[in-house]
Amino acid sequence: MAGCAKSPLQPWVDDFADAPWATDPTRKVPILFNMGGASFGTKAAIEDIEDVQFGVLAVDVGEAAREGWADNDDWQILLRGKAAYAHNGQASFIERAGADVVPVDYYYPLETFADNDPDVEDRRYAFFGYRTSDERLQDDAAVFDLDFDGTRFTKTVRIDTTDILWAAAYCDTLYHPEGTAWTLGFNSDFSRTARKWYPSAWMSYMPTLRFNHLTAALHFKLFAADAEAEASFVDAAGDTLVTVSDLQVSSLPTRATLDVLTGTLTPVEGSAETLTINGGSLIPTVAGVEYGQGLFIVPTTDDIFVSFTLNTPVGTYTPAEPYKVSLTGGFIAGKSYTFRIVVKSLESVIINVELQPWEPAENLSEEEALIANLG
C-alpha cells in the first residue's frame, strides 16, 4: 500500500493547534473541565445533571495560600461563586447578561509560582461545585453568592423541596512516559504539562466535578390494602368516598448551612418547622399513588413524624399525634425513602404507616451514590 502512494506518509507532528498556550508561557491558560460523560446513582429529584446550573469555587489549597484567603487576593481565590452550566456532559462557565446568560471564559493566573519565585509554594487550586437552589442565574443574580468568614466559604439554604448537590475536584498526579511523577494543584503549568505529555488524553487530567446528593429524599405513597379496599373508596356512581389530604411532616430543620470546601451540611439551630406536602386529595390505590413531590431533608438519626387527614363520607380523621417512624442507622445522604400509608376498606378504616427504604438504599456504595461525574 505504501509503495502505491503518490507521496510518502508524513509522521504526525503536534502543532498544538488545540492548545497554543501549552508551548507559549506568555499565553493565558483557560480553565477547562474534563470532558467526561455523566454517571448517575440515586433516584432523587435530579437524576441527570444535563442543563443544570451550579456554582463553582476555585481555591488555592496550599498551606501558605490559606493564610492569605482573608485578604481577598485574586492569587489566593481564583473564583468566588461563579456559575457554570452542564450540557452534553461538559461544564462551561456562564455569566448573567440582562435577562439571560452567556458563556464566559476564565483563566488561571499566568504564573504558577507565587510572585514568580520558584522558592515560594506553588499555586495549588482545587475546584468545588454546588447546587443549592432551583433558581437560575438569569432569575437571581445572587443565587451562587457565598459567605466568607476568613476560613470558610458557606451558603445558607432552604431545606424542603430542593435537591442539594456538591462536588470537589482535587489535582491528579501526572506521570511522564519515562516515569517522572509530578503532582501540583490545578494551575497553568499543570495544564501545559498535561497537554505536552499526553497529547491525546490531556483533558482527562483537567478538573472533574463528581456531584453527590447531600440530602436524603423522602417520598410518600398512598396504598389501598387490597383490590376490595380500593373498590370501596368509590361508589357505584363513580363518586369518591375516601381520600387522603393535608399530609405534613413535623420537626424537620428547614434551613442548613453548606460548607462548600468540605461538603458538610449543618442544620440551622431553631429552624425546625412542620412542612406541608402539596398533594391535594388523593384516592389510595393497590398500585400506590405518590402524594406530592416528596421532600429533601438533612441526614438525621432522629425519628420522622408524619400526619395527614383521611376524608370519608362520615367525616374526617386526623391522628391526635403524628405517626412516628424510626429507621435503624438514620436517614442517609444520597438515599431515598418511601413512606407507605396503607388504608383498609371503608367499612373498617385502619391506617398503617410503614417506611420502605428505596430498594438499593441499604446497599449503595459510595460510588453508586454518585449522581453525576461531570466534566
PDB file of C-alpha atoms in Angstrom, residues 4-259:
ATOM      1  CA  CYS A   4       1.405   2.707  -4.333  1.00  0.00           C
ATOM      2  CA  ALA A   5       1.133   6.063  -2.578  1.00  0.00           C
ATOM      3  CA  LYS A   6       1.829   9.116  -4.712  1.00  0.00           C
ATOM      4  CA  SER A   7       3.660  10.790  -1.814  1.00  0.00           C
ATOM      5  CA  PRO A   8       5.394   9.337   1.245  1.00  0.00           C
ATOM      6  CA  LEU A   9       3.440   9.210   4.508  1.00  0.00           C
ATOM      7  CA  GLN A  10       4.451  12.014   6.837  1.00  0.00           C
ATOM      8  CA  PRO A  11       4.973  11.430  10.560  1.00  0.00           C
ATOM      9  CA  TRP A  12       2.430  13.092  12.819  1.00  0.00           C
ATOM     10  CA  VAL A  13       3.611  16.446  14.133  1.00  0.00           C
ATOM     11  CA  ASP A  14       1.912  18.013  17.143  1.00  0.00           C
ATOM     12  CA  ASP A  15       1.362  21.668  16.283  1.00  0.00           C
ATOM     13  CA  PHE A  16      -0.621  22.358  19.498  1.00  0.00           C
ATOM     14  CA  ALA A  17      -3.342  23.970  17.412  1.00  0.00           C
ATOM     15  CA  ASP A  18      -5.966  22.977  20.009  1.00  0.00           C
ATOM     16  CA  ALA A  19      -3.921  24.482  22.858  1.00  0.00           C
ATOM     17  CA  PRO A  20      -1.465  27.155  21.698  1.00  0.00           C
ATOM     18  CA  TRP A  21      -0.963  28.138  25.328  1.00  0.00           C
ATOM     19  CA  ALA A  22       0.771  24.809  26.014  1.00  0.00           C
ATOM     20  CA  THR A  23       4.069  25.892  24.466  1.00  0.00           C
ATOM     21  CA  ASP A  24       3.791  29.652  24.880  1.00  0.00           C
ATOM     22  CA  PRO A  25       4.255  30.712  28.518  1.00  0.00           C
ATOM     23  CA  THR A  26       3.044  34.226  27.693  1.00  0.00           C
ATOM     24  CA  ARG A  27      -0.450  32.987  26.824  1.00  0.00           C
ATOM     25  CA  LYS A  28      -3.160  32.688  29.457  1.00  0.00           C
ATOM     26  CA  VAL A  29      -4.308  29.128  30.205  1.00  0.00           C
ATOM     27  CA  PRO A  30      -8.092  28.672  30.181  1.00  0.00           C
ATOM     28  CA  ILE A  31      -9.845  26.788  32.982  1.00  0.00           C
ATOM     29  CA  LEU A  32     -11.314  23.720  31.305  1.00  0.00           C
ATOM     30  CA  PHE A  33     -13.206  20.803  32.807  1.00  0.00           C
ATOM     31  CA  ASN A  34     -12.612  17.187  31.907  1.00  0.00           C
ATOM     32  CA  MET A  35     -14.894  16.229  29.023  1.00  0.00           C
ATOM     33  CA  GLY A  36     -16.069  13.038  30.700  1.00  0.00           C
ATOM     34  CA  GLY A  37     -19.611  11.787  30.477  1.00  0.00           C
ATOM     35  CA  ALA A  38     -22.145  11.714  33.284  1.00  0.00           C
ATOM     36  CA  SER A  39     -22.995   8.814  35.578  1.00  0.00           C
ATOM     37  CA  PHE A  40     -25.948   8.636  37.922  1.00  0.00           C
ATOM     38  CA  GLY A  41     -26.767   6.666  41.011  1.00  0.00           C
ATOM     39  CA  THR A  42     -29.735   7.822  43.067  1.00  0.00           C
ATOM     40  CA  LYS A  43     -33.409   8.341  42.339  1.00  0.00           C
ATOM     41  CA  ALA A  44     -33.834  11.769  43.880  1.00  0.00           C
ATOM     42  CA  ALA A  45     -35.190  14.807  42.062  1.00  0.00           C
ATOM     43  CA  ILE A  46     -32.109  15.444  39.948  1.00  0.00           C
ATOM     44  CA  GLU A  47     -31.269  12.217  38.168  1.00  0.00           C
ATOM     45  CA  ASP A  48     -29.445  13.940  35.323  1.00  0.00           C
ATOM     46  CA  ILE A  49     -27.090  16.922  35.581  1.00  0.00           C
ATOM     47  CA  GLU A  50     -27.896  17.889  31.976  1.00  0.00           C
ATOM     48  CA  ASP A  51     -28.837  21.578  31.597  1.00  0.00           C
ATOM     49  CA  VAL A  52     -28.407  22.220  35.338  1.00  0.00           C
ATOM     50  CA  GLN A  53     -26.711  25.405  36.537  1.00  0.00           C
ATOM     51  CA  PHE A  54     -24.407  25.276  39.544  1.00  0.00           C
ATOM     52  CA  GLY A  55     -21.924  27.422  41.424  1.00  0.00           C
ATOM     53  CA  VAL A  56     -18.159  26.951  41.252  1.00  0.00           C
ATOM     54  CA  LEU A  57     -15.490  27.925  43.753  1.00  0.00           C
ATOM     55  CA  ALA A  58     -11.779  27.501  42.955  1.00  0.00           C
ATOM     56  CA  VAL A  59      -9.353  27.976  45.826  1.00  0.00           C
ATOM     57  CA  ASP A  60      -5.607  27.722  46.216  1.00  0.00           C
ATOM     58  CA  VAL A  61      -5.493  24.999  48.877  1.00  0.00           C
ATOM     59  CA  GLY A  62      -1.756  25.288  49.586  1.00  0.00           C
ATOM     60  CA  GLU A  63      -0.897  25.892  53.241  1.00  0.00           C
ATOM     61  CA  ALA A  64       0.604  29.340  52.628  1.00  0.00           C
ATOM     62  CA  ALA A  65      -2.349  30.389  50.494  1.00  0.00           C
ATOM     63  CA  ARG A  66      -4.870  29.596  53.221  1.00  0.00           C
ATOM     64  CA  GLU A  67      -3.256  32.217  55.432  1.00  0.00           C
ATOM     65  CA  GLY A  68      -3.972  34.854  52.807  1.00  0.00           C
ATOM     66  CA  TRP A  69      -7.577  33.995  51.974  1.00  0.00           C
ATOM     67  CA  ALA A  70      -8.912  36.786  54.163  1.00  0.00           C
ATOM     68  CA  ASP A  71      -7.017  39.340  52.057  1.00  0.00           C
ATOM     69  CA  ASN A  72      -9.349  38.587  49.127  1.00  0.00           C
ATOM     70  CA  ASP A  73      -6.262  38.357  46.923  1.00  0.00           C
ATOM     71  CA  ASP A  74      -7.129  37.054  43.454  1.00  0.00           C
ATOM     72  CA  TRP A  75      -3.976  34.983  43.596  1.00  0.00           C
ATOM     73  CA  GLN A  76      -5.450  33.124  46.530  1.00  0.00           C
ATOM     74  CA  ILE A  77      -9.124  32.979  45.498  1.00  0.00           C
ATOM     75  CA  LEU A  78      -9.466  32.365  41.804  1.00  0.00           C
ATOM     76  CA  LEU A  79     -13.243  32.104  41.565  1.00  0.00           C
ATOM     77  CA  ARG A  80     -15.798  33.098  44.152  1.00  0.00           C
ATOM     78  CA  GLY A  81     -19.252  31.811  43.432  1.00  0.00           C
ATOM     79  CA  LYS A  82     -19.084  31.806  39.653  1.00  0.00           C
ATOM     80  CA  ALA A  83     -21.752  29.981  37.707  1.00  0.00           C
ATOM     81  CA  ALA A  84     -21.375  27.029  35.377  1.00  0.00           C
ATOM     82  CA  TYR A  85     -23.707  25.120  33.135  1.00  0.00           C
ATOM     83  CA  ALA A  86     -23.736  21.420  32.324  1.00  0.00           C
ATOM     84  CA  HIS A  87     -24.549  20.447  28.753  1.00  0.00           C
ATOM     85  CA  ASN A  88     -23.717  17.263  26.831  1.00  0.00           C
ATOM     86  CA  GLY A  89     -21.570  16.039  29.714  1.00  0.00           C
ATOM     87  CA  GLN A  90     -19.401  19.163  29.574  1.00  0.00           C
ATOM     88  CA  ALA A  91     -19.287  22.026  32.061  1.00  0.00           C
ATOM     89  CA  SER A  92     -18.736  25.583  30.919  1.00  0.00           C
ATOM     90  CA  PHE A  93     -18.818  28.906  32.735  1.00  0.00           C
ATOM     91  CA  ILE A  94     -21.649  31.389  32.300  1.00  0.00           C
ATOM     92  CA  GLU A  95     -22.404  34.925  33.428  1.00  0.00           C
ATOM     93  CA  ARG A  96     -25.568  36.942  33.618  1.00  0.00           C
ATOM     94  CA  ALA A  97     -26.355  39.247  30.682  1.00  0.00           C
ATOM     95  CA  GLY A  98     -29.585  41.103  31.296  1.00  0.00           C
ATOM     96  CA  ALA A  99     -32.408  38.594  31.426  1.00  0.00           C
ATOM     97  CA  ASP A 100     -30.271  35.797  30.022  1.00  0.00           C
ATOM     98  CA  VAL A 101     -26.899  34.108  30.488  1.00  0.00           C
ATOM     99  CA  VAL A 102     -23.944  33.909  28.114  1.00  0.00           C
ATOM    100  CA  PRO A 103     -20.786  31.768  28.011  1.00  0.00           C
ATOM    101  CA  VAL A 104     -17.665  33.241  29.559  1.00  0.00           C
ATOM    102  CA  ASP A 105     -14.042  32.060  29.862  1.00  0.00           C
ATOM    103  CA  TYR A 106     -11.902  32.125  32.989  1.00  0.00           C
ATOM    104  CA  TYR A 107      -8.149  31.669  33.151  1.00  0.00           C
ATOM    105  CA  TYR A 108      -5.551  30.510  35.635  1.00  0.00           C
ATOM    106  CA  PRO A 109      -3.080  33.123  36.858  1.00  0.00           C
ATOM    107  CA  LEU A 110      -0.290  33.249  34.280  1.00  0.00           C
ATOM    108  CA  GLU A 111       2.499  32.329  36.701  1.00  0.00           C
ATOM    109  CA  THR A 112       2.296  29.097  38.615  1.00  0.00           C
ATOM    110  CA  PHE A 113       4.665  30.219  41.349  1.00  0.00           C
ATOM    111  CA  ALA A 114       3.774  32.879  43.917  1.00  0.00           C
ATOM    112  CA  ASP A 115       5.415  36.160  42.895  1.00  0.00           C
ATOM    113  CA  ASN A 116       7.024  34.130  40.107  1.00  0.00           C
ATOM    114  CA  ASP A 117       9.535  32.892  42.685  1.00  0.00           C
ATOM    115  CA  PRO A 118      10.270  29.127  42.409  1.00  0.00           C
ATOM    116  CA  ASP A 119      11.175  29.037  46.093  1.00  0.00           C
ATOM    117  CA  VAL A 120       7.636  30.014  47.092  1.00  0.00           C
ATOM    118  CA  GLU A 121       4.932  27.379  47.341  1.00  0.00           C
ATOM    119  CA  ASP A 122       3.230  26.502  44.059  1.00  0.00           C
ATOM    120  CA  ARG A 123      -0.315  27.591  43.366  1.00  0.00           C
ATOM    121  CA  ARG A 124      -2.470  24.545  44.062  1.00  0.00           C
ATOM    122  CA  TYR A 125      -6.069  25.171  43.021  1.00  0.00           C
ATOM    123  CA  ALA A 126      -8.924  22.822  43.843  1.00  0.00           C
ATOM    124  CA  PHE A 127     -12.467  23.151  42.492  1.00  0.00           C
ATOM    125  CA  PHE A 128     -15.785  22.844  44.296  1.00  0.00           C
ATOM    126  CA  GLY A 129     -19.225  22.706  42.692  1.00  0.00           C
ATOM    127  CA  TYR A 130     -22.527  23.256  44.478  1.00  0.00           C
ATOM    128  CA  ARG A 131     -26.201  23.467  43.593  1.00  0.00           C
ATOM    129  CA  THR A 132     -28.399  24.755  46.425  1.00  0.00           C
ATOM    130  CA  SER A 133     -31.413  26.306  44.735  1.00  0.00           C
ATOM    131  CA  ASP A 134     -33.895  25.741  41.934  1.00  0.00           C
ATOM    132  CA  GLU A 135     -33.393  29.378  40.928  1.00  0.00           C
ATOM    133  CA  ARG A 136     -31.322  30.148  37.838  1.00  0.00           C
ATOM    134  CA  LEU A 137     -28.730  32.863  37.375  1.00  0.00           C
ATOM    135  CA  GLN A 138     -30.954  34.742  34.925  1.00  0.00           C
ATOM    136  CA  ASP A 139     -33.659  34.878  37.621  1.00  0.00           C
ATOM    137  CA  ASP A 140     -31.461  35.713  40.620  1.00  0.00           C
ATOM    138  CA  ALA A 141     -28.041  37.347  40.244  1.00  0.00           C
ATOM    139  CA  ALA A 142     -27.056  36.297  43.789  1.00  0.00           C
ATOM    140  CA  VAL A 143     -28.073  32.631  43.554  1.00  0.00           C
ATOM    141  CA  PHE A 144     -24.437  31.399  43.638  1.00  0.00           C
ATOM    142  CA  ASP A 145     -23.018  34.019  46.017  1.00  0.00           C
ATOM    143  CA  LEU A 146     -21.136  32.706  49.049  1.00  0.00           C
ATOM    144  CA  ASP A 147     -20.402  33.992  52.548  1.00  0.00           C
ATOM    145  CA  PHE A 148     -16.747  34.064  53.631  1.00  0.00           C
ATOM    146  CA  ASP A 149     -15.536  34.402  57.219  1.00  0.00           C
ATOM    147  CA  GLY A 150     -11.795  34.255  56.547  1.00  0.00           C
ATOM    148  CA  THR A 151     -11.522  30.461  56.619  1.00  0.00           C
ATOM    149  CA  ARG A 152     -14.825  29.057  55.343  1.00  0.00           C
ATOM    150  CA  PHE A 153     -16.993  29.587  52.296  1.00  0.00           C
ATOM    151  CA  THR A 154     -20.607  28.891  53.176  1.00  0.00           C
ATOM    152  CA  LYS A 155     -24.115  29.067  51.769  1.00  0.00           C
ATOM    153  CA  THR A 156     -27.202  29.002  53.996  1.00  0.00           C
ATOM    154  CA  VAL A 157     -30.023  27.321  52.121  1.00  0.00           C
ATOM    155  CA  ARG A 158     -33.679  26.397  52.437  1.00  0.00           C
ATOM    156  CA  ILE A 159     -34.214  22.674  53.013  1.00  0.00           C
ATOM    157  CA  ASP A 160     -37.533  21.314  51.775  1.00  0.00           C
ATOM    158  CA  THR A 161     -38.024  20.597  48.074  1.00  0.00           C
ATOM    159  CA  THR A 162     -34.555  21.379  46.669  1.00  0.00           C
ATOM    160  CA  ASP A 163     -32.025  18.674  45.884  1.00  0.00           C
ATOM    161  CA  ILE A 164     -28.689  19.900  47.290  1.00  0.00           C
ATOM    162  CA  LEU A 165     -25.666  18.770  45.229  1.00  0.00           C
ATOM    163  CA  TRP A 166     -21.949  19.119  45.917  1.00  0.00           C
ATOM    164  CA  ALA A 167     -18.723  18.136  44.175  1.00  0.00           C
ATOM    165  CA  ALA A 168     -14.978  18.523  44.698  1.00  0.00           C
ATOM    166  CA  ALA A 169     -12.072  18.170  42.259  1.00  0.00           C
ATOM    167  CA  TYR A 170      -8.524  17.837  43.536  1.00  0.00           C
ATOM    168  CA  CYS A 171      -5.494  17.518  41.315  1.00  0.00           C
ATOM    169  CA  ASP A 172      -4.266  14.181  39.961  1.00  0.00           C
ATOM    170  CA  THR A 173      -0.646  13.115  39.652  1.00  0.00           C
ATOM    171  CA  LEU A 174       0.979  13.434  36.249  1.00  0.00           C
ATOM    172  CA  TYR A 175       3.270  10.555  35.278  1.00  0.00           C
ATOM    173  CA  HIS A 176       5.746  11.265  32.499  1.00  0.00           C
ATOM    174  CA  PRO A 177       6.074   8.413  29.959  1.00  0.00           C
ATOM    175  CA  GLU A 178       9.645   7.971  31.195  1.00  0.00           C
ATOM    176  CA  GLY A 179       8.486   7.544  34.774  1.00  0.00           C
ATOM    177  CA  THR A 180       8.685  11.062  36.207  1.00  0.00           C
ATOM    178  CA  ALA A 181       5.853  11.911  38.600  1.00  0.00           C
ATOM    179  CA  TRP A 182       4.695  15.447  39.175  1.00  0.00           C
ATOM    180  CA  THR A 183       1.837  16.443  41.472  1.00  0.00           C
ATOM    181  CA  LEU A 184       0.617  20.003  41.856  1.00  0.00           C
ATOM    182  CA  GLY A 185      -2.692  21.677  42.180  1.00  0.00           C
ATOM    183  CA  PHE A 186      -4.583  22.624  39.061  1.00  0.00           C
ATOM    184  CA  ASN A 187      -2.776  25.627  37.596  1.00  0.00           C
ATOM    185  CA  SER A 188      -1.341  26.970  34.346  1.00  0.00           C
ATOM    186  CA  ASP A 189       1.854  24.885  34.431  1.00  0.00           C
ATOM    187  CA  PHE A 190      -0.040  21.711  35.253  1.00  0.00           C
ATOM    188  CA  SER A 191      -2.340  22.192  32.247  1.00  0.00           C
ATOM    189  CA  ARG A 192       0.596  22.954  29.940  1.00  0.00           C
ATOM    190  CA  THR A 193       2.491  19.896  31.137  1.00  0.00           C
ATOM    191  CA  ALA A 194      -0.513  17.591  30.776  1.00  0.00           C
ATOM    192  CA  ARG A 195      -1.081  18.787  27.212  1.00  0.00           C
ATOM    193  CA  LYS A 196       2.562  18.191  26.256  1.00  0.00           C
ATOM    194  CA  TRP A 197       2.990  14.817  27.976  1.00  0.00           C
ATOM    195  CA  TYR A 198      -0.377  13.363  26.937  1.00  0.00           C
ATOM    196  CA  PRO A 199      -1.478  14.985  23.645  1.00  0.00           C
ATOM    197  CA  SER A 200      -4.400  12.576  23.135  1.00  0.00           C
ATOM    198  CA  ALA A 201      -5.563  12.250  26.754  1.00  0.00           C
ATOM    199  CA  TRP A 202      -4.651  15.518  28.448  1.00  0.00           C
ATOM    200  CA  MET A 203      -8.281  16.529  29.049  1.00  0.00           C
ATOM    201  CA  SER A 204      -8.688  13.603  31.432  1.00  0.00           C
ATOM    202  CA  TYR A 205      -6.315  15.453  33.783  1.00  0.00           C
ATOM    203  CA  MET A 206      -8.480  18.570  33.921  1.00  0.00           C
ATOM    204  CA  PRO A 207     -10.847  19.088  36.894  1.00  0.00           C
ATOM    205  CA  THR A 208     -13.738  16.614  37.064  1.00  0.00           C
ATOM    206  CA  LEU A 209     -16.697  17.544  39.250  1.00  0.00           C
ATOM    207  CA  ARG A 210     -18.305  14.484  40.819  1.00  0.00           C
ATOM    208  CA  PHE A 211     -21.714  15.558  42.112  1.00  0.00           C
ATOM    209  CA  ASN A 212     -23.402  13.795  45.005  1.00  0.00           C
ATOM    210  CA  HIS A 213     -26.621  14.385  46.926  1.00  0.00           C
ATOM    211  CA  LEU A 214     -26.115  15.935  50.358  1.00  0.00           C
ATOM    212  CA  THR A 215     -29.698  15.359  51.473  1.00  0.00           C
ATOM    213  CA  ALA A 216     -31.889  12.315  51.945  1.00  0.00           C
ATOM    214  CA  ALA A 217     -35.093  12.111  49.906  1.00  0.00           C
ATOM    215  CA  LEU A 218     -38.489  11.294  51.410  1.00  0.00           C
ATOM    216  CA  HIS A 219     -41.424  10.137  49.282  1.00  0.00           C
ATOM    217  CA  PHE A 220     -44.985   9.402  50.371  1.00  0.00           C
ATOM    218  CA  LYS A 221     -47.258   6.848  48.717  1.00  0.00           C
ATOM    219  CA  LEU A 222     -50.906   6.028  49.407  1.00  0.00           C
ATOM    220  CA  PHE A 223     -51.999   2.386  49.158  1.00  0.00           C
ATOM    221  CA  ALA A 224     -55.264   0.541  49.390  1.00  0.00           C
ATOM    222  CA  ALA A 225     -54.784  -2.659  51.390  1.00  0.00           C
ATOM    223  CA  ASP A 226     -56.204  -4.750  48.509  1.00  0.00           C
ATOM    224  CA  ALA A 227     -58.468  -4.549  45.448  1.00  0.00           C
ATOM    225  CA  GLU A 228     -61.605  -4.839  47.591  1.00  0.00           C
ATOM    226  CA  ALA A 229     -60.488  -1.887  49.689  1.00  0.00           C
ATOM    227  CA  GLU A 230     -59.720   0.188  46.598  1.00  0.00           C
ATOM    228  CA  ALA A 231     -63.159  -0.569  45.154  1.00  0.00           C
ATOM    229  CA  SER A 232     -64.821   0.620  48.362  1.00  0.00           C
ATOM    230  CA  PHE A 233     -63.247   4.069  48.069  1.00  0.00           C
ATOM    231  CA  VAL A 234     -65.508   4.944  45.101  1.00  0.00           C
ATOM    232  CA  ASP A 235     -69.304   4.416  44.998  1.00  0.00           C
ATOM    233  CA  ALA A 236     -71.374   2.916  42.168  1.00  0.00           C
ATOM    234  CA  ALA A 237     -71.882   6.336  40.601  1.00  0.00           C
ATOM    235  CA  GLY A 238     -68.141   6.914  40.488  1.00  0.00           C
ATOM    236  CA  ASP A 239     -68.123   9.460  43.291  1.00  0.00           C
ATOM    237  CA  THR A 240     -65.127   9.486  45.597  1.00  0.00           C
ATOM    238  CA  LEU A 241     -65.721   8.240  49.132  1.00  0.00           C
ATOM    239  CA  VAL A 242     -62.215   8.095  50.637  1.00  0.00           C
ATOM    240  CA  THR A 243     -59.240  10.387  50.067  1.00  0.00           C
ATOM    241  CA  VAL A 244     -56.079  11.373  51.899  1.00  0.00           C
ATOM    242  CA  SER A 245     -55.117  15.055  52.154  1.00  0.00           C
ATOM    243  CA  ASP A 246     -53.104  17.585  54.159  1.00  0.00           C
ATOM    244  CA  LEU A 247     -50.012  15.443  54.579  1.00  0.00           C
ATOM    245  CA  GLN A 248     -47.465  17.032  56.898  1.00  0.00           C
ATOM    246  CA  VAL A 249     -44.014  16.204  58.256  1.00  0.00           C
ATOM    247  CA  SER A 250     -43.077  17.800  61.563  1.00  0.00           C
ATOM    248  CA  SER A 251     -39.899  18.698  63.460  1.00  0.00           C
ATOM    249  CA  LEU A 252     -37.656  18.934  60.390  1.00  0.00           C
ATOM    250  CA  PRO A 253     -34.889  21.560  60.109  1.00  0.00           C
ATOM    251  CA  THR A 254     -35.829  23.810  57.202  1.00  0.00           C
ATOM    252  CA  ARG A 255     -32.542  25.724  56.898  1.00  0.00           C
ATOM    253  CA  ALA A 256     -28.993  24.444  56.762  1.00  0.00           C
ATOM    254  CA  THR A 257     -25.525  25.817  56.083  1.00  0.00           C
ATOM    255  CA  LEU A 258     -23.354  24.228  53.417  1.00  0.00           C
ATOM    256  CA  ASP A 259     -19.580  24.389  53.924  1.00  0.00           C
TER     257      ASP A 259
END
